[in-house]
Short mmCIF file of C-alpha atoms in Angstrom, two decimals:
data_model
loop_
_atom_site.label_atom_id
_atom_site.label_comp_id
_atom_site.label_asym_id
_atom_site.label_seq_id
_atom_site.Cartn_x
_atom_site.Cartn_y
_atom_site.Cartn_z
CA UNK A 178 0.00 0.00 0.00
CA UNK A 179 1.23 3.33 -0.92
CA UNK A 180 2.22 5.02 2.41
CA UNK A 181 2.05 1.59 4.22
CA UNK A 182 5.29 2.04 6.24
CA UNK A 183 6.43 1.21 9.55
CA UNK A 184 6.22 4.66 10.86
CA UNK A 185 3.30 7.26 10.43
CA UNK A 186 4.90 9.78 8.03
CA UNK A 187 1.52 12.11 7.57
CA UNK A 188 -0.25 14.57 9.06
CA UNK A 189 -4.03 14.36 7.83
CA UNK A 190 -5.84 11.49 6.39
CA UNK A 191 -8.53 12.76 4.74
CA UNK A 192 -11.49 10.91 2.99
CA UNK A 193 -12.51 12.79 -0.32
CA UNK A 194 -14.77 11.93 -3.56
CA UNK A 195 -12.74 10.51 -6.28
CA UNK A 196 -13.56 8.66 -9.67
CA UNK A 197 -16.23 5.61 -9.23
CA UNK A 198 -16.28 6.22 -5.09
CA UNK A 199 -14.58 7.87 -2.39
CA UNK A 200 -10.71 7.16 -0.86
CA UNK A 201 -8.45 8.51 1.30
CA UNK A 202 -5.47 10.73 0.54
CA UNK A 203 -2.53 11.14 3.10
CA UNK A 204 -1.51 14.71 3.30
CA UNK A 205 -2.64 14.97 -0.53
CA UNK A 206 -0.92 11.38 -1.43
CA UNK A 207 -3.84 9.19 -2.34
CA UNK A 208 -4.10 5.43 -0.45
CA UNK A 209 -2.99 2.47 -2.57
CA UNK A 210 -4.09 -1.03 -1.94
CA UNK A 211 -1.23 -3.87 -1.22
CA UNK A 212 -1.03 -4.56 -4.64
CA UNK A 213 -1.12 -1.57 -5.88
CA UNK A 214 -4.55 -0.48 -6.24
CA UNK A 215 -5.85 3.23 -5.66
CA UNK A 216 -8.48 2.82 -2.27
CA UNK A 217 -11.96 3.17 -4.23
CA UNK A 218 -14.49 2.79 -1.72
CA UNK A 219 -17.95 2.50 -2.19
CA UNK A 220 -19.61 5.20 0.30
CA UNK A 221 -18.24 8.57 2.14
CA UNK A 222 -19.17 6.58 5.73
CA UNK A 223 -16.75 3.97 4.86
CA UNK A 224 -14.24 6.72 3.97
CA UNK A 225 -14.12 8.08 6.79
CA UNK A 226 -14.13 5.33 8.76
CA UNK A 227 -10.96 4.21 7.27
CA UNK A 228 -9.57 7.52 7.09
CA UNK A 229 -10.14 7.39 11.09
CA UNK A 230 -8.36 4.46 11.36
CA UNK A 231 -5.10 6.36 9.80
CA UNK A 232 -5.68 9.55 11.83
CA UNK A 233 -5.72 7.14 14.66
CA UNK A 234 -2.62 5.87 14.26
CA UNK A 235 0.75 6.97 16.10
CA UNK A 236 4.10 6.24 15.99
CA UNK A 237 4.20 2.86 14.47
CA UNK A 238 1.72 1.99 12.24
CA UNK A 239 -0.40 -1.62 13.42
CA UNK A 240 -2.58 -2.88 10.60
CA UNK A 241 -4.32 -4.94 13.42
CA UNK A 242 -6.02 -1.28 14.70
CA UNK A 243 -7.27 -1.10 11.07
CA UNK A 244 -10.13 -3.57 10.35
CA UNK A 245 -11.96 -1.36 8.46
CA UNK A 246 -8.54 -1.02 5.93
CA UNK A 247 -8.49 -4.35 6.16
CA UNK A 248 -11.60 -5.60 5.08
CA UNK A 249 -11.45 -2.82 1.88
CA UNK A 250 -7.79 -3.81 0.70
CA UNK A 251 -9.24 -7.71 0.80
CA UNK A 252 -12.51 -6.72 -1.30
CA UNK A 253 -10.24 -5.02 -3.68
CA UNK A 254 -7.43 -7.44 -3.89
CA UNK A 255 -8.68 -10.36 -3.33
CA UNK A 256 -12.78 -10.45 -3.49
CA UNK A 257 -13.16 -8.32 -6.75
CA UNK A 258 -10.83 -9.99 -8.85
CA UNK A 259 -11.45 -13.80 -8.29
CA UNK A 260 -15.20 -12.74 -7.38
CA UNK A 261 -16.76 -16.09 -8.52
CA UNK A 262 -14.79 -18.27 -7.33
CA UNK A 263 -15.43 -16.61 -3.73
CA UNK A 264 -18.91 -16.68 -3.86
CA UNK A 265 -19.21 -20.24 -5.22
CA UNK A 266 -16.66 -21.27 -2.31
CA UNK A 267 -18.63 -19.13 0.42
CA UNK A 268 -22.10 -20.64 -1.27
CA UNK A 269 -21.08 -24.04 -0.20
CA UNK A 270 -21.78 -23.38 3.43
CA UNK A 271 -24.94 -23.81 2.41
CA UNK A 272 -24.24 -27.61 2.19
CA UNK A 273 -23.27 -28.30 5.63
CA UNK A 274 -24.49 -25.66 7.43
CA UNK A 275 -23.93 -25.42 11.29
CA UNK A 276 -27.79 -25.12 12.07
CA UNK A 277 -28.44 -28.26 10.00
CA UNK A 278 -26.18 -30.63 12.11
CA UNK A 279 -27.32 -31.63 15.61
CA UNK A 280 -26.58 -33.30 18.68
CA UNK A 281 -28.03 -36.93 19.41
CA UNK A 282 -27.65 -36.40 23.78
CA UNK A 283 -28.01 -35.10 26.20
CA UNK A 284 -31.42 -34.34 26.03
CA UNK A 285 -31.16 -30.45 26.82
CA UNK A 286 -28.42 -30.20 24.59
CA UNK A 287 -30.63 -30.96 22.09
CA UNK A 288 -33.52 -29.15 22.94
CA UNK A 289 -31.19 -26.03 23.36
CA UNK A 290 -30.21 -26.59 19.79
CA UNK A 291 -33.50 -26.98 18.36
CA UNK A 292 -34.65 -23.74 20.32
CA UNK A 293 -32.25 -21.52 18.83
CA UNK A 294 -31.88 -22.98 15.14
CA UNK A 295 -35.08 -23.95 14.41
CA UNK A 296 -36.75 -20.80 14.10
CA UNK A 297 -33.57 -19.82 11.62
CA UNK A 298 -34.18 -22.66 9.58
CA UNK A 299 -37.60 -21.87 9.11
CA UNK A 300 -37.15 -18.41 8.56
CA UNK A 301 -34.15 -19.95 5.40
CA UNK A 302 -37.47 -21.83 4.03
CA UNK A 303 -39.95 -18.62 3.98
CA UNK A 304 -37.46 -15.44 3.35
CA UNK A 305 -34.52 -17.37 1.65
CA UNK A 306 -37.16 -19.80 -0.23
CA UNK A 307 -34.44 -22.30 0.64
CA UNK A 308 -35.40 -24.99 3.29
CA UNK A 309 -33.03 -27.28 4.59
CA UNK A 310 -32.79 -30.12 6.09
CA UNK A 311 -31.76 -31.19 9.94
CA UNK A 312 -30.53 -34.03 11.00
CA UNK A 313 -28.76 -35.32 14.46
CA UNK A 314 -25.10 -36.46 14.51
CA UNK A 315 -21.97 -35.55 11.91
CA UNK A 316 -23.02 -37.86 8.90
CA UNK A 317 -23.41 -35.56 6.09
CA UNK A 318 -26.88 -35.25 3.84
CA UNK A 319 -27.03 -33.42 0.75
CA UNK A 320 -29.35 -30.67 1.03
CA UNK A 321 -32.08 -30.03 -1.81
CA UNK A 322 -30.35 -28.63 -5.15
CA UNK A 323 -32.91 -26.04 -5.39
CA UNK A 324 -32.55 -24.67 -2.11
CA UNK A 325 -28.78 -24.46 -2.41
CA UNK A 326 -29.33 -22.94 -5.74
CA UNK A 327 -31.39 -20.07 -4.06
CA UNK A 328 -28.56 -19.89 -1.09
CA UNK A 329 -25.63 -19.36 -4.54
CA UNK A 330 -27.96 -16.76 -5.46
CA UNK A 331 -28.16 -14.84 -2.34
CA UNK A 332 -24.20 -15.46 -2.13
CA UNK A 333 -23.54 -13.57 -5.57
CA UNK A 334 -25.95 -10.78 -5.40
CA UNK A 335 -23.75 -9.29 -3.06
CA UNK A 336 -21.06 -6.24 -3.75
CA UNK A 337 -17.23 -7.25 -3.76
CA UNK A 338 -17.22 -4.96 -0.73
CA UNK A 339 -19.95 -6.81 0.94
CA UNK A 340 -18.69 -10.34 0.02
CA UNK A 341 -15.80 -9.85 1.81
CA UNK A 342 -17.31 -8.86 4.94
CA UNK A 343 -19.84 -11.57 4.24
CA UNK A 344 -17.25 -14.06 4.08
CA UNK A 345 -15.83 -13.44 7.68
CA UNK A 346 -19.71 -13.54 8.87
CA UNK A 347 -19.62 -16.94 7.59
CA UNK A 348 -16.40 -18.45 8.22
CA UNK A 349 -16.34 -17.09 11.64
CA UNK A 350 -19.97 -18.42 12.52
CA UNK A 351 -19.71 -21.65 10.40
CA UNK A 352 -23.05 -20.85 8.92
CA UNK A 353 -24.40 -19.28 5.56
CA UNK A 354 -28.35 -18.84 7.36
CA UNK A 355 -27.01 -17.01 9.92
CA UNK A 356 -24.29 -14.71 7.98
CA UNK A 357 -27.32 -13.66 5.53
CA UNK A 358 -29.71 -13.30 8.64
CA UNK A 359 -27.59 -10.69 9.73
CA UNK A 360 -27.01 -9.45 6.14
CA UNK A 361 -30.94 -8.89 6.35
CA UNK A 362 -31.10 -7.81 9.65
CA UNK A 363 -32.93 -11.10 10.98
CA UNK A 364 -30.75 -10.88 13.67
CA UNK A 365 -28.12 -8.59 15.46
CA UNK A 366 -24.55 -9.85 14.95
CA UNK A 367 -24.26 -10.73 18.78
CA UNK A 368 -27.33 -12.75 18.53
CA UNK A 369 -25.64 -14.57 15.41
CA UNK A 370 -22.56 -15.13 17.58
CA UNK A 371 -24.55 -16.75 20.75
CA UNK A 372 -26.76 -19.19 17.93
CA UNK A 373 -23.23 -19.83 16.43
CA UNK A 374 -21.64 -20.90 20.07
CA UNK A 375 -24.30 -22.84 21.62
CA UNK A 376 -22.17 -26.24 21.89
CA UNK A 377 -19.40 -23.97 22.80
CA UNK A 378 -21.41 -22.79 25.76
CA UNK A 379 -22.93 -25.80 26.88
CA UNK A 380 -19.16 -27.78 27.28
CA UNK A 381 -18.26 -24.64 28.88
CA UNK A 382 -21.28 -24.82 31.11
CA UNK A 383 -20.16 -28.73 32.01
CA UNK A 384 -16.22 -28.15 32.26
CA UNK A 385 -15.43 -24.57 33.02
CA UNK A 386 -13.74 -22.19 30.73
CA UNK A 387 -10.47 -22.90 29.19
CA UNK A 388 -8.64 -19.39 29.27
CA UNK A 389 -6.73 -20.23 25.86
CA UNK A 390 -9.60 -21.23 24.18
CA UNK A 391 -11.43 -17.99 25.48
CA UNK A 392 -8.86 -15.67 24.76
CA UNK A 393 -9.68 -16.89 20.84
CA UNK A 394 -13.22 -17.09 21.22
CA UNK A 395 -12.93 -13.33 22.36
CA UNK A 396 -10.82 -12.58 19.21
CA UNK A 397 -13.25 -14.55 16.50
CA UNK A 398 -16.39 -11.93 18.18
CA UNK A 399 -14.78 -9.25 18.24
CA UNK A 400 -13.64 -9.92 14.26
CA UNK A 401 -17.85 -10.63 13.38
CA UNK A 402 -18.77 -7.79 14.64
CA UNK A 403 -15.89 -5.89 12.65
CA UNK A 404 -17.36 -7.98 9.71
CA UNK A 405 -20.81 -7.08 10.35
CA UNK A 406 -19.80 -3.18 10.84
CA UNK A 407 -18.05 -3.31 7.60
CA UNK A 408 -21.06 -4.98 5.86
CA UNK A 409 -23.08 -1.94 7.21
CA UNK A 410 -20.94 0.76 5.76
CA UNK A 411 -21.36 -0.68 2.40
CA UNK A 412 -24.56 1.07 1.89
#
């Protein structure tokens, strides 16, 4: 990235209308992508978001204080020019999706399960028009071709900028229904991270919490709701 040094060099970052979008010029010097790309963003909120995230920085520059950046210089580099191939990879969720796989015991585990996906699943069949199908234990079923048709659909009507927002929302949640309920406002992206941890919760209720494995938990929410505050600046 043009400007992408070690040490803040600038003075102002400063978000500002340009060709196709909006970017972000440092001290006049406009913002280049990794690989080389001038920082076209889709809307003047996302601007200055990102233009923020320079102003914030001091001293050393840390990418990791940057999601915003981040998530822009992967839809540009990575998202918009291998586009298909993303969606079609991110679509696939679709096939094993977390809600669709459930516990056989204990009994409340699986009540708990049912509970909190069920209503998701439906709401897939109605909004989505793509119903899938639940079943208990890891053996995988093959969900119906139209319905995972309608779920590539959903997958590729979405913006580079958005897809690669969307793709943390899934990855991170290890569900497609729940990335697009969010998406679609169906549900806040801290109720999509409790649906997505519910076995994670229930060992922890049985065993106590790990401190390793809590410390990363703590990092994966923190980057979905990054994901989901990036999808919202897309306009």
């Amino acid at each position: 990235m043009s400007g992408w040094t070690a040490k803040r060099f600038w003075k102002q970052a400063v978000a500002e209308p340009c060709d196709g979008g909006f970017t972000i010029t440092l001290d006049g010097r406009a913002v280049k992508t990794p690989a080389k790309r001038l920082l076209v963003l889709p809307t003047l909120q996302m601007a200055q978001i990102i233009a923020a995230e320079w102003d914030a920085q001091q001293g050393r520059v840390r990418p990791e204080t940057m999601p915003a950046t981040r998530a822009a210089n992967s839809a540009l580099d990575n998202v918009a020019v291998q586009f298909h191939a993303v969606a079609r990879d991110l679509a696939r969720y679709g096939e094993t999706d977390l809600l669709c796989y459930r516990a056989t015991d204990p009994e409340e585990l699986v009540n708990r399960q049912a509970d909190a996906w069920d209503p998701l699943l439906a709401w897939s069949a109605t909004a989505l028009r793509a119903p899938l199908i639940a079943t208990a234990g890891v053996m995988h079923i093959r969900q119906p071709q139209p319905s995972i048709d309608k779920l590539t659909g959903h997958v590729h009507a979405f913006t580079p900028f958005q897809l690669a927002a969307v793709h943390d929302l899934i990855a991170i949640s290890g569900s497609l229904v729940l990335a697009l309920a969010v998406t679609r406002g169906r549900l806040s992206v801290h109720e999509a991270w409790r649906l997505s941890r519910i076995d994670e919760t229930w060992q922890n209720e049985l065993w106590g919490v790990d401190e390793d494995a809590a410390a990363l938990e703590s990092l994966k929410r923190q980057a979905l709701i990054e994901a989901a505050h990036f999808f919202a600046l897309c306009g």
